[in-house]
XYZ file of C-alpha atoms in Angstrom:
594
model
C -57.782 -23.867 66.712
C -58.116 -25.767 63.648
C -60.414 -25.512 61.192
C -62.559 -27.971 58.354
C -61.904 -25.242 55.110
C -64.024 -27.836 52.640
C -65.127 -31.351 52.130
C -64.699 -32.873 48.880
C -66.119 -35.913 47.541
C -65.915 -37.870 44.526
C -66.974 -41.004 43.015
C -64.629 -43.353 40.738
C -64.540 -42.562 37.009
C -62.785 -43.252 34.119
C -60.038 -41.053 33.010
C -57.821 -41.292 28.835
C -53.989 -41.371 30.046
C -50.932 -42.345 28.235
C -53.405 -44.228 25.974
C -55.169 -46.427 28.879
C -58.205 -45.733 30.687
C -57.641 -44.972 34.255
C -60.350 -45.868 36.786
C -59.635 -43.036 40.018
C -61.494 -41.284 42.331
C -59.159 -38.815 42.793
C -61.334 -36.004 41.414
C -62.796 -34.896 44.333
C -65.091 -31.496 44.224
C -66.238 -29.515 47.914
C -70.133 -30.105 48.317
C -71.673 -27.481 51.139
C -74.374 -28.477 53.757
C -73.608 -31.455 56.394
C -72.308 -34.601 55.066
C -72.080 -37.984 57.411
C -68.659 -39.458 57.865
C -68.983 -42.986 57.934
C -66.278 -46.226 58.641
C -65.336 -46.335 54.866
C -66.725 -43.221 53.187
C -68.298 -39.623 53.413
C -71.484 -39.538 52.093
C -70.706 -39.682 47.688
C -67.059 -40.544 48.107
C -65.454 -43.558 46.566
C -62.318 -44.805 45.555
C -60.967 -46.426 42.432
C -58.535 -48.547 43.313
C -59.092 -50.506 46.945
C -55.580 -51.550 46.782
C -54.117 -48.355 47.526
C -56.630 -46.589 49.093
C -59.680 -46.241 51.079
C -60.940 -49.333 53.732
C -61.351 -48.613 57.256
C -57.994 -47.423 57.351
C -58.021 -44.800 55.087
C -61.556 -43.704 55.093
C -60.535 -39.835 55.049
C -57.398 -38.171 53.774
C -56.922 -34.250 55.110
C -54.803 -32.188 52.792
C -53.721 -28.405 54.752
C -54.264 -25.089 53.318
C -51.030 -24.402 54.286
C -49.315 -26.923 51.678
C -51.879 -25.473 49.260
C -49.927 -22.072 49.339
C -46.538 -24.165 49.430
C -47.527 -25.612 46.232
C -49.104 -22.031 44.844
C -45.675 -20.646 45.411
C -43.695 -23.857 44.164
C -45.221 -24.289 40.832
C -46.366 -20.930 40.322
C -49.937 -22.199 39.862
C -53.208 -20.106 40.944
C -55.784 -22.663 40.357
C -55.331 -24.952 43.357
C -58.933 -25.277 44.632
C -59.843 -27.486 47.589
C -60.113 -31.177 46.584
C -57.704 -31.053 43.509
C -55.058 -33.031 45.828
C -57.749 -35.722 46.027
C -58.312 -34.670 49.866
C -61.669 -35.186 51.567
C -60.878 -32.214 54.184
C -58.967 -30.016 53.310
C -58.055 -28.068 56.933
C -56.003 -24.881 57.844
C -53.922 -26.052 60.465
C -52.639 -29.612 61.610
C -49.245 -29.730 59.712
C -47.968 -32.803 58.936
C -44.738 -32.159 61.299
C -46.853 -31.096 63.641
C -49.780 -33.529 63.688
C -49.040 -37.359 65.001
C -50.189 -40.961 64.201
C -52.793 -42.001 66.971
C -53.883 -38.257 67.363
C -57.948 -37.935 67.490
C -59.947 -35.349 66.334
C -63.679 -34.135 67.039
C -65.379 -32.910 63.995
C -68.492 -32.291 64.140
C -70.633 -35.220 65.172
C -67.511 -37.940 64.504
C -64.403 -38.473 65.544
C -61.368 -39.260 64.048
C -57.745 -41.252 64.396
C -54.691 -40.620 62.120
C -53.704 -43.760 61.164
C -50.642 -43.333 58.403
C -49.712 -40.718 55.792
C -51.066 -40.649 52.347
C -49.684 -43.375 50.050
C -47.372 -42.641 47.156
C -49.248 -42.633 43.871
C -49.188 -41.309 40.338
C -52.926 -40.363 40.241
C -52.862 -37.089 42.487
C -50.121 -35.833 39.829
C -52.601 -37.234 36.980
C -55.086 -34.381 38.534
C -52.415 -32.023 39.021
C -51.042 -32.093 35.006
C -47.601 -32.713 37.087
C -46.035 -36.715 37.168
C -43.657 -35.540 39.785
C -46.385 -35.159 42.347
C -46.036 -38.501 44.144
C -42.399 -37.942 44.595
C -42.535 -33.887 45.524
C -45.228 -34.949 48.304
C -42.313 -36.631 50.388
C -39.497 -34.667 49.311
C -41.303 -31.366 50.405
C -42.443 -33.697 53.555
C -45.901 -32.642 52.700
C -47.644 -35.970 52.247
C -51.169 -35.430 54.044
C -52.626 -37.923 56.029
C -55.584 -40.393 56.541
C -58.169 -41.133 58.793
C -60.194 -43.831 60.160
C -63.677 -42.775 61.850
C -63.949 -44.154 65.080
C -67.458 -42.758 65.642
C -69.291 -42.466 62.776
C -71.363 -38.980 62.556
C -72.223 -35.437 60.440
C -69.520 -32.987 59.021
C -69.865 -29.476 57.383
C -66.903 -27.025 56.142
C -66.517 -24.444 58.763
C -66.360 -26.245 61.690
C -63.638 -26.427 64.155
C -61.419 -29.215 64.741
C -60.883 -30.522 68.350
C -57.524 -32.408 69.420
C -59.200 -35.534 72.010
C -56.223 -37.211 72.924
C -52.583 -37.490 71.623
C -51.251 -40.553 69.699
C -48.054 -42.642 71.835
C -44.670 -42.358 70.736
C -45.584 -38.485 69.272
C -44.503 -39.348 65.737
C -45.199 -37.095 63.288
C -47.181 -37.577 59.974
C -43.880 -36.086 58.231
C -41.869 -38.252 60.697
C -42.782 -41.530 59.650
C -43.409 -40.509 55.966
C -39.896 -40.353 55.872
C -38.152 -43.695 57.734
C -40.549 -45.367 55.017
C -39.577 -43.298 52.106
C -36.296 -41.634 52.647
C -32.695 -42.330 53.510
C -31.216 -42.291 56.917
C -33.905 -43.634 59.481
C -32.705 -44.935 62.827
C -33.822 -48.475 64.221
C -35.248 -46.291 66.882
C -37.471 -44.665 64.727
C -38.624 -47.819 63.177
C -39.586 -49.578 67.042
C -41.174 -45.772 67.968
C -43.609 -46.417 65.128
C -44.356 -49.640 65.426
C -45.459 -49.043 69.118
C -48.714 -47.431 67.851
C -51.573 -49.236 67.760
C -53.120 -46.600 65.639
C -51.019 -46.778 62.615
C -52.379 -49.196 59.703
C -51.816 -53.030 59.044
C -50.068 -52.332 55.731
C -47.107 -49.319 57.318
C -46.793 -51.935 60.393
C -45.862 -54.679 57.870
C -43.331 -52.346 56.357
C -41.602 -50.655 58.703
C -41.325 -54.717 60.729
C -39.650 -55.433 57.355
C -37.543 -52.799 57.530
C -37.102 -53.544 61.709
C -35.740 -57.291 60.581
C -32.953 -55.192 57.909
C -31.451 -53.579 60.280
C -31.394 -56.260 62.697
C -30.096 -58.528 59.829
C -32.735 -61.013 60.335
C -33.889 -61.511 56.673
C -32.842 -63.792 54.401
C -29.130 -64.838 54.520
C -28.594 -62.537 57.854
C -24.814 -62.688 58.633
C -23.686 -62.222 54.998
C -23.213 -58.525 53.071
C -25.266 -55.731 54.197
C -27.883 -55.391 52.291
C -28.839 -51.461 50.659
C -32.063 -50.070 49.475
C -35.150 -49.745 51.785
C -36.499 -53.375 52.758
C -39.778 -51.460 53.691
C -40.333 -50.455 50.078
C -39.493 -53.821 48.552
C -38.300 -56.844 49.481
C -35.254 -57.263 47.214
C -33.309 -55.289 49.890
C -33.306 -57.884 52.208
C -31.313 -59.784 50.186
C -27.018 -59.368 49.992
C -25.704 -57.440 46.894
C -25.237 -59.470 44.081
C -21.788 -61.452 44.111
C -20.208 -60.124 40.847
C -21.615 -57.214 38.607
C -22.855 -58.630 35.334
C -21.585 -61.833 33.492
C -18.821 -63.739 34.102
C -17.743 -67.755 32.602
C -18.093 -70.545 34.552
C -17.466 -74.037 33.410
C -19.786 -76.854 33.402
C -17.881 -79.719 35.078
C -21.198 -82.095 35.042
C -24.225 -83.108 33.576
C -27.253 -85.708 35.475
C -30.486 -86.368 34.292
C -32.403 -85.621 36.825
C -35.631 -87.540 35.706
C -37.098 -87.830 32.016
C -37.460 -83.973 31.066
C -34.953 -82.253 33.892
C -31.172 -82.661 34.047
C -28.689 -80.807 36.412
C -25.652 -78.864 35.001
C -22.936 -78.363 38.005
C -21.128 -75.439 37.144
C -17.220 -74.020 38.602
C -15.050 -71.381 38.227
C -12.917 -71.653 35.174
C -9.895 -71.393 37.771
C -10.876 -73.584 40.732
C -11.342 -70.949 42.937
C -14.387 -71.386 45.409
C -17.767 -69.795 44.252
C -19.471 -67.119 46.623
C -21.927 -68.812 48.423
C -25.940 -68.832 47.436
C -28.582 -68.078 49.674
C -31.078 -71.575 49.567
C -33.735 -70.745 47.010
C -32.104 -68.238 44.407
C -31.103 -68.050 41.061
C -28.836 -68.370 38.038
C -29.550 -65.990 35.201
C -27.534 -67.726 32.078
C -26.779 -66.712 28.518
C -27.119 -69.434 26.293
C -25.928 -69.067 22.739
C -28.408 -70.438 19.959
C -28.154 -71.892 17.119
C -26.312 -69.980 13.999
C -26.259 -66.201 14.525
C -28.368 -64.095 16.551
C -28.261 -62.847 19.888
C -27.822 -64.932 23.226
C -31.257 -66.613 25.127
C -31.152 -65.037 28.522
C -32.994 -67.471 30.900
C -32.945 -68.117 34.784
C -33.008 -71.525 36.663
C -33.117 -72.094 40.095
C -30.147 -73.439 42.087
C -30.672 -76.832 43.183
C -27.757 -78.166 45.234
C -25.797 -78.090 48.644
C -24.666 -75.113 50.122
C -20.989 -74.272 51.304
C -19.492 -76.609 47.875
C -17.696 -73.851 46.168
C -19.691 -75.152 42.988
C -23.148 -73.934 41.570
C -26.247 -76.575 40.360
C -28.588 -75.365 38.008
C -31.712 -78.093 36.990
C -33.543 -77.570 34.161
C -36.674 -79.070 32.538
C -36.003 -79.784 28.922
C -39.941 -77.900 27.656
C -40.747 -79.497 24.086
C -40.665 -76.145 22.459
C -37.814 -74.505 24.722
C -34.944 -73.137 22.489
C -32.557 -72.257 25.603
C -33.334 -75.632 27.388
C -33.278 -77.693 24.354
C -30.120 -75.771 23.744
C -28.608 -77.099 27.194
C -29.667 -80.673 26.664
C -28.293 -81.182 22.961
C -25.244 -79.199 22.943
C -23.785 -78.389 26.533
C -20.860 -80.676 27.737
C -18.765 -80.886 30.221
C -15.602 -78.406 29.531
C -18.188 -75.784 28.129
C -18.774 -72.754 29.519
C -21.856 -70.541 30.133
C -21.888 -67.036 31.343
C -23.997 -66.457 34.427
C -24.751 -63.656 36.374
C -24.600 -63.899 40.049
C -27.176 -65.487 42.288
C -30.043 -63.508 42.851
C -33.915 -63.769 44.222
C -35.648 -63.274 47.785
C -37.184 -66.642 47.728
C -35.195 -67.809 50.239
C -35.394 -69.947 53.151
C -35.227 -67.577 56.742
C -33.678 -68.423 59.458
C -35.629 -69.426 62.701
C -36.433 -72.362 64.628
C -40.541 -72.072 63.848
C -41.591 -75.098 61.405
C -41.191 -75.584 57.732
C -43.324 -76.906 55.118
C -42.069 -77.108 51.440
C -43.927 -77.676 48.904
C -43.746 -78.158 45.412
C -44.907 -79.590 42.557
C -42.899 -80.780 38.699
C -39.402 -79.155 37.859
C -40.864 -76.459 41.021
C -38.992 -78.775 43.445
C -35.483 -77.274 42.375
C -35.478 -74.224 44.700
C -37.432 -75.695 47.633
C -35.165 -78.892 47.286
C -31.820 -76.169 47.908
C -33.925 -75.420 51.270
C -33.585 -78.731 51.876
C -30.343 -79.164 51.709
C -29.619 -76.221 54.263
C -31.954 -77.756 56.569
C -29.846 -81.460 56.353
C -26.728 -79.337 56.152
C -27.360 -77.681 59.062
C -28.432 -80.754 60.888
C -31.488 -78.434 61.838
C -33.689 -79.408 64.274
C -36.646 -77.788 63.232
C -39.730 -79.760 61.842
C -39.863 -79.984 58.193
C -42.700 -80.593 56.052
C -41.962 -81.929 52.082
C -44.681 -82.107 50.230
C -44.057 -82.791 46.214
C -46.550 -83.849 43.578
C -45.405 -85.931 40.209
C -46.926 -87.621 37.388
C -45.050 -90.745 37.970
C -41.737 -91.570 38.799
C -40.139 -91.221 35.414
C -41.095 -87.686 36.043
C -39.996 -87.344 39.753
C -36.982 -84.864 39.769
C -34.699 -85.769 42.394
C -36.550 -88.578 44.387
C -33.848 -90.325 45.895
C -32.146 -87.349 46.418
C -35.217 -85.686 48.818
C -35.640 -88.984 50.268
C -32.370 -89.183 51.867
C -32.357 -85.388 52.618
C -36.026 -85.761 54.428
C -34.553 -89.194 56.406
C -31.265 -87.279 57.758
C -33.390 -84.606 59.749
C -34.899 -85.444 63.276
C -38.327 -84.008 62.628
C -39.297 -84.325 59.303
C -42.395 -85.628 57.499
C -42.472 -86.580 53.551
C -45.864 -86.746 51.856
C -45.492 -87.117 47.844
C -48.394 -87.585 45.315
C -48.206 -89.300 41.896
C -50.442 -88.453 39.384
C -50.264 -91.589 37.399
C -48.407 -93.807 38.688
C -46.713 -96.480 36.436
C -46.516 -99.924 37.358
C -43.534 -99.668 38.906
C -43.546 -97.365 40.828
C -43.967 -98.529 44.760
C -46.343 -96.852 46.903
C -45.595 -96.330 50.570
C -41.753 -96.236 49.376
C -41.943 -93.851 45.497
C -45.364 -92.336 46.458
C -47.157 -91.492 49.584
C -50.407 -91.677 47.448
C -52.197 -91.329 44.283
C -53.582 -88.226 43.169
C -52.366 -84.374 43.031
C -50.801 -82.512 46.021
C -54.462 -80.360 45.950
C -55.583 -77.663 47.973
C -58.313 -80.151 49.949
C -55.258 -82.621 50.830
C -53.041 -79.963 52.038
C -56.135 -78.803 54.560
C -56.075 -82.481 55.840
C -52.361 -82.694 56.800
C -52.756 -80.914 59.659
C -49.767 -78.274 59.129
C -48.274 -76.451 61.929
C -50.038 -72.495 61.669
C -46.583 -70.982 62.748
C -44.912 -72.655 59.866
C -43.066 -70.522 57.221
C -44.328 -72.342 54.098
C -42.053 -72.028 50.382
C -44.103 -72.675 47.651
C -42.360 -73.428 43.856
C -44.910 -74.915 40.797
C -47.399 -74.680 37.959
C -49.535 -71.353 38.274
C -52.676 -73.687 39.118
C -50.989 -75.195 41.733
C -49.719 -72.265 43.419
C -53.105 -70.339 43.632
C -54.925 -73.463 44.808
C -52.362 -74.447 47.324
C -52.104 -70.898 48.614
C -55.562 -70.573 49.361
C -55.400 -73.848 51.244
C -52.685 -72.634 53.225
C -54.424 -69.447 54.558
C -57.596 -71.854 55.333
C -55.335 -73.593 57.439
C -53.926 -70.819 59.295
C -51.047 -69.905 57.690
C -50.797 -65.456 57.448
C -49.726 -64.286 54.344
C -46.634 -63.228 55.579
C -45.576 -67.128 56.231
C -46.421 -68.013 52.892
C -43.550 -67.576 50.410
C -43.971 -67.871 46.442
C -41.296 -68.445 43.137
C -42.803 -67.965 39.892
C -40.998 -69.318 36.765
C -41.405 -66.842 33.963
C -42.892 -63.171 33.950
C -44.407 -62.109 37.238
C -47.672 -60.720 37.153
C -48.288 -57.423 36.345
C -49.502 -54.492 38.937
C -51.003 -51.601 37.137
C -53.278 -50.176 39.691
C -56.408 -48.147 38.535
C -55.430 -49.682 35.032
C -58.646 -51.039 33.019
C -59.474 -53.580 30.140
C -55.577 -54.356 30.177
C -55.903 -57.847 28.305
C -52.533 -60.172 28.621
C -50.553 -59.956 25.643
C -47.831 -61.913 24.583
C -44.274 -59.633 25.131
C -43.515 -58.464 21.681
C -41.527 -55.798 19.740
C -42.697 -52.043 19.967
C -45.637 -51.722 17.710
C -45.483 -47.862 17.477
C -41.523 -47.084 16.599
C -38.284 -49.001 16.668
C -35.285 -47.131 18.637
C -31.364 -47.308 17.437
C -29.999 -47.085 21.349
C -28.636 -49.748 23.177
C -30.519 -52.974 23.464
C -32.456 -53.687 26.598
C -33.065 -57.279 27.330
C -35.868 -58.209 29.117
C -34.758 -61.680 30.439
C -37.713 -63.349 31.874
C -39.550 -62.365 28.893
C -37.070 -63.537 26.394
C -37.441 -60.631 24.780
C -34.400 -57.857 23.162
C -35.401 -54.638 22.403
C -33.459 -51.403 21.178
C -34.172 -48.558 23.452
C -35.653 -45.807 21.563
C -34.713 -42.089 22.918
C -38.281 -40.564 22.349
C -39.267 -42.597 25.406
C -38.751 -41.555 29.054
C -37.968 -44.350 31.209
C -37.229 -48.535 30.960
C -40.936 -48.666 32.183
C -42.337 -47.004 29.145
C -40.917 -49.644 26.639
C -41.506 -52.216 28.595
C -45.071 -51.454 28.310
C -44.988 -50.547 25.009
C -43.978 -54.173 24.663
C -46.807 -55.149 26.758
C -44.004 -56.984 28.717
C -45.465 -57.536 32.545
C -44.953 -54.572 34.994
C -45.252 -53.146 38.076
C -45.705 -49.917 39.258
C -47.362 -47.290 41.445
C -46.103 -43.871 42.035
C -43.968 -43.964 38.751
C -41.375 -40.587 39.696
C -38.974 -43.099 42.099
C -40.584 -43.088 45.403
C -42.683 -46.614 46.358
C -40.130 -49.256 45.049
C -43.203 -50.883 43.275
C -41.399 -51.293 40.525
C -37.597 -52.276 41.683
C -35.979 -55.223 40.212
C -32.541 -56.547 39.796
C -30.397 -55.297 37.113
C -28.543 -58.134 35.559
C -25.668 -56.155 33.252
C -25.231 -52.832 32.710
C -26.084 -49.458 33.726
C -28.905 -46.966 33.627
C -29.440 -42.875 34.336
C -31.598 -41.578 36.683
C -34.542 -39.002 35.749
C -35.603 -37.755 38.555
C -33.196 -38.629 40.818
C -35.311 -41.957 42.868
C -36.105 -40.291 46.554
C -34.273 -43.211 47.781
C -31.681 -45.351 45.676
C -32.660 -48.888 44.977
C -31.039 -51.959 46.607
C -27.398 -52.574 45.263
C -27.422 -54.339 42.006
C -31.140 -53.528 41.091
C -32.966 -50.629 38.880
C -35.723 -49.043 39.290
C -37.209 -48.547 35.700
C -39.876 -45.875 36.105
C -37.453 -42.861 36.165
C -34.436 -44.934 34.378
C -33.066 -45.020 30.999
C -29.939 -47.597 29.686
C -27.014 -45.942 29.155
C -25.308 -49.092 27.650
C -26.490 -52.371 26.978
C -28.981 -53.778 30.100
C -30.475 -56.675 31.003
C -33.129 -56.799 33.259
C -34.850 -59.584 35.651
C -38.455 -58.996 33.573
């Protein structure tokens, strides 16, 4: 029979690491006497980051004694008390390969249903004085679990712990820790666990992401295998890249576009056909400046037809944009750029549900490539474009989407002009005057099984995205592209003000120089630091992160040019052609999608 050894609680407080102030309730200390278990909390528990932990779902974690004495023995520690793993129970028995999702429990007066193991995160090592704790949890296949209180009653260490009934499927904690986290799960596995109705929202997401990889149903299905763990992050849905690194290709055209965006169509240098790009990605170019210094690294979206051989980038001239003011003044045809290959999960899935694309300014380029599948394909699926313009001197592509829209059987066109000049033609230019807003896009009366693609101005995204879930829409229909630096995911991180990217304040390194393309920033790596994470935020250049030691994918992105070292060894490698730059360090010169 099992047994409740403690209960620990905690609230949140703020912790000094790495220079930041950490906000965690990970400090967790046992309390005697009864304590009532209730849908979120025990009585004086909290959480510091609701992100990652805690909610109905995760109301409890249980931590075993017997992984207490692995640990004792691993690290050669003899100060492991209950609680310091952050646990709320800590129990001797119910083994993570032993115990299942679905199981319930009596305790006491409640009862309790395992509902997923414990999340990867850097915080129980924080406690422990050891950063490889996230990643030794899952490698050890000692993660711990959590549970949600199904009836809502008094606890007290001591007490025994009564199995109720047994979860479906019998799929163990350790199990299902690792199809999520670790190599070599079977597509079995993956439909076993998501067959219980027990385990959370948030695994059930990922492991039907990682269902639709290995039935090639994401993005592009029927092209290269894809590697890496789709389940962690969604760059592994995607093919490998289609070349390592740079290579020339020759610009063979150049179209304005409207007044600020023009369209470079680009070629191999020897004819030879181009590998085909999935509608939606991108082009990452060098772009050499003016006089000396070292090459602008920027990305535009790919705007044309598929199946061509060729590649169109559009680009909006900005008034204080060195690269694109570069490509407008001294670009011509016969030049060449180096690119790397096309990259970017924004892309259009296949299916025969509806579509609704919508963009607003130079954000039409990678919605308009989904476009041009759709007419391609002669698709018969109903299509929604929705674009918003100033006028129509600043209406990329207008004839263009026009003609696409008017060669598919089902598809609707509703564009807004801002300020519309005098000549531009409602009814025939414009649908109507005004912005594409949030309140018209609840009035369209858009289809709730739709897959939506939105591209545009930060405003515009947030607003529309909203308006989108009023309407129906889950947030796993609505896809985003965000020009520039994505935004940053530092959980339990507080007061961390924006700041511009900029050179290392503290040191300057002499290693090989790590650009950080998105950011338009070049850095030399310095040796003193311990992964591509650290100086990126030591250039307060956007991140995002979680466990930190290799193990969540938080912080996976693709890897432009050149090549890194591992330190530790990730749990699981990352999709081919991308980096994972908490445990990584350049080995020669690297670019990265940041």
């Amino acid at each position: 029979m099992a047994g409740l050894v403690a209960v620990s609680v905690g609230m949140p407080k703020d912790v000094p690491w790495h220079g930041k102030t950490v906000r965690t309730g990970v400090y967790k200390q046992p309390v005697s006497g009864p304590r009532m278990a209730r849908r979120l909390n025990i009585d004086g528990d909290g959480q510091g980051d609701l992100h990652g932990h805690g909610g109905e779902q995760r109301a409890v974690l249980v931590y075993q004694a017997d992984s207490y004495r692995h640990w004792a023995r691993e690290m050669g520690r003899d100060d492991l008390t209950p609680g310091i793993f952050g646990e709320n129970f800590t129990v001797d028995g119910l083994p993570d390969d032993e115990v299942c999702i679905g199981d319930r429990y009596r305790v006491g007066g409640a009862l309790f249903e395992v509902t997923q193991p414990r999340v990867t995160c850097y915080r129980v090592g924080l406690r422990l004085g050891e950063p490889r704790m996230a990643a030794l949890l899952v490698a050890h296949h000692r993660p711990g679990f959590y549970l949600r209180v199904i009836e809502e009653g008094e606890v007290e260490a001591g007490q025994e712990i009564v199995k109720v009934a047994t979860g479906p499927e019998a799929m163990t904690v350790a199990e299902i820790d690792a199809v999520l986290y670790l190599p070599g799960h079977t597509r079995e596995q993956v439909e076993r666990a998501l067959r219980i109705p027990a385990l959370s929202p948030g695994w059930q997401a990922s492991l039907r992401t990682l269902r639709d990889q290995d039935a090639g149903g994401g993005p592009g299905a029927g092209g290269a295998p894809a590697s890496g763990s789709a389940g962690l992050n969604t760059a592994a849905t995607a093919p490998p890249p289609a070349w390592p690194g740079f290579r020339p290709l020759v610009v063979t055209r150049i179209e304005p576009e409207s007044r600020s965006v023009f369209s470079l169509h680009l070629a191999a240098p020897d004819g030879s056909a181009l590998p085909d790009a999935l509608p939606g990605q991108f082009l990452t170019v060098k772009v050499r400046p003016d006089g000396s210094g070292p090459p602008l690294i920027r990305s535009y979206s790919l705007s044309g037809e598929p199946g061509t051989g060729t590649y169109r980038i559009s680009v909006k001239a900005e008034p204080h944009g060195a690269a694109s003011n570069r490509l407008r003044r001294h670009v011509r045809t016969g030049d060449r750029l180096d690119c790397a290959a096309p990259r970017g999960t924004f892309c259009l899935a296949d299916g025969d549900n509806p579509v609704v694309l919508l963009s607003a300014g130079v954000g039409v380029t990678p919605v308009l490539a989904m476009l041009h599948t759709l007419a391609h394909d002669h698709s018969d699926r109903e299509v929604w474009w929705l674009h918003g313009a100033h006028d129509g001197a600043e209406h990329p592509f207008a004839r263009e989407s026009r003609e696409l829209v008017g060669a598919l059987a089902h598809a609707r066109a509703e564009v807004y002009y801002s300020r519309p000049a005098a000549g531009d033609r409602r009814g025939v230019d414009y649908t109507d005057t005004g912005h594409l807003s949030p309140e018209r896009v609840r009035g369209l009366g858009l289809p709730a099984e739709a897959d939506a693609y939105l591209c545009g101005p930060e405003g515009f995204m947030a607003g529309v995205t909203g308006a989108l879930a009023d309407v129906g829409l889950p947030a796993s229909r609505v896809h985003t592209e965000t020009f520039g630096a994505t935004a940053a995911l530092t959980p339990g991180i507080k007061d961390h003000a924006a700041t511009a990217p900029h050179q290392p304040a503290d040191r300057t390194g002499t290693g090989p120089t790590v650009s950080f393309a998105r950011s338009g920033l070049e850095v030399p790596w310095d040796d003193a630091r311990d992964s591509l994470l650290e100086l990126a935020e030591a250039c307060d250049v956007p991140v995002q992160w979680s466990c930190r030691t290799g193990v969540c994918h938080t912080c996976e992105l693709p890897l432009l040019s050149g090549k890194v070292a591992y330190s530790p060894d990730p749990v699981e490698p990352p999709a081919e052609g991308d980096v994972l730059i908490c445990c990584s360090r350049p080995t020669q010169e690297v670019v990265l999608d940041l």
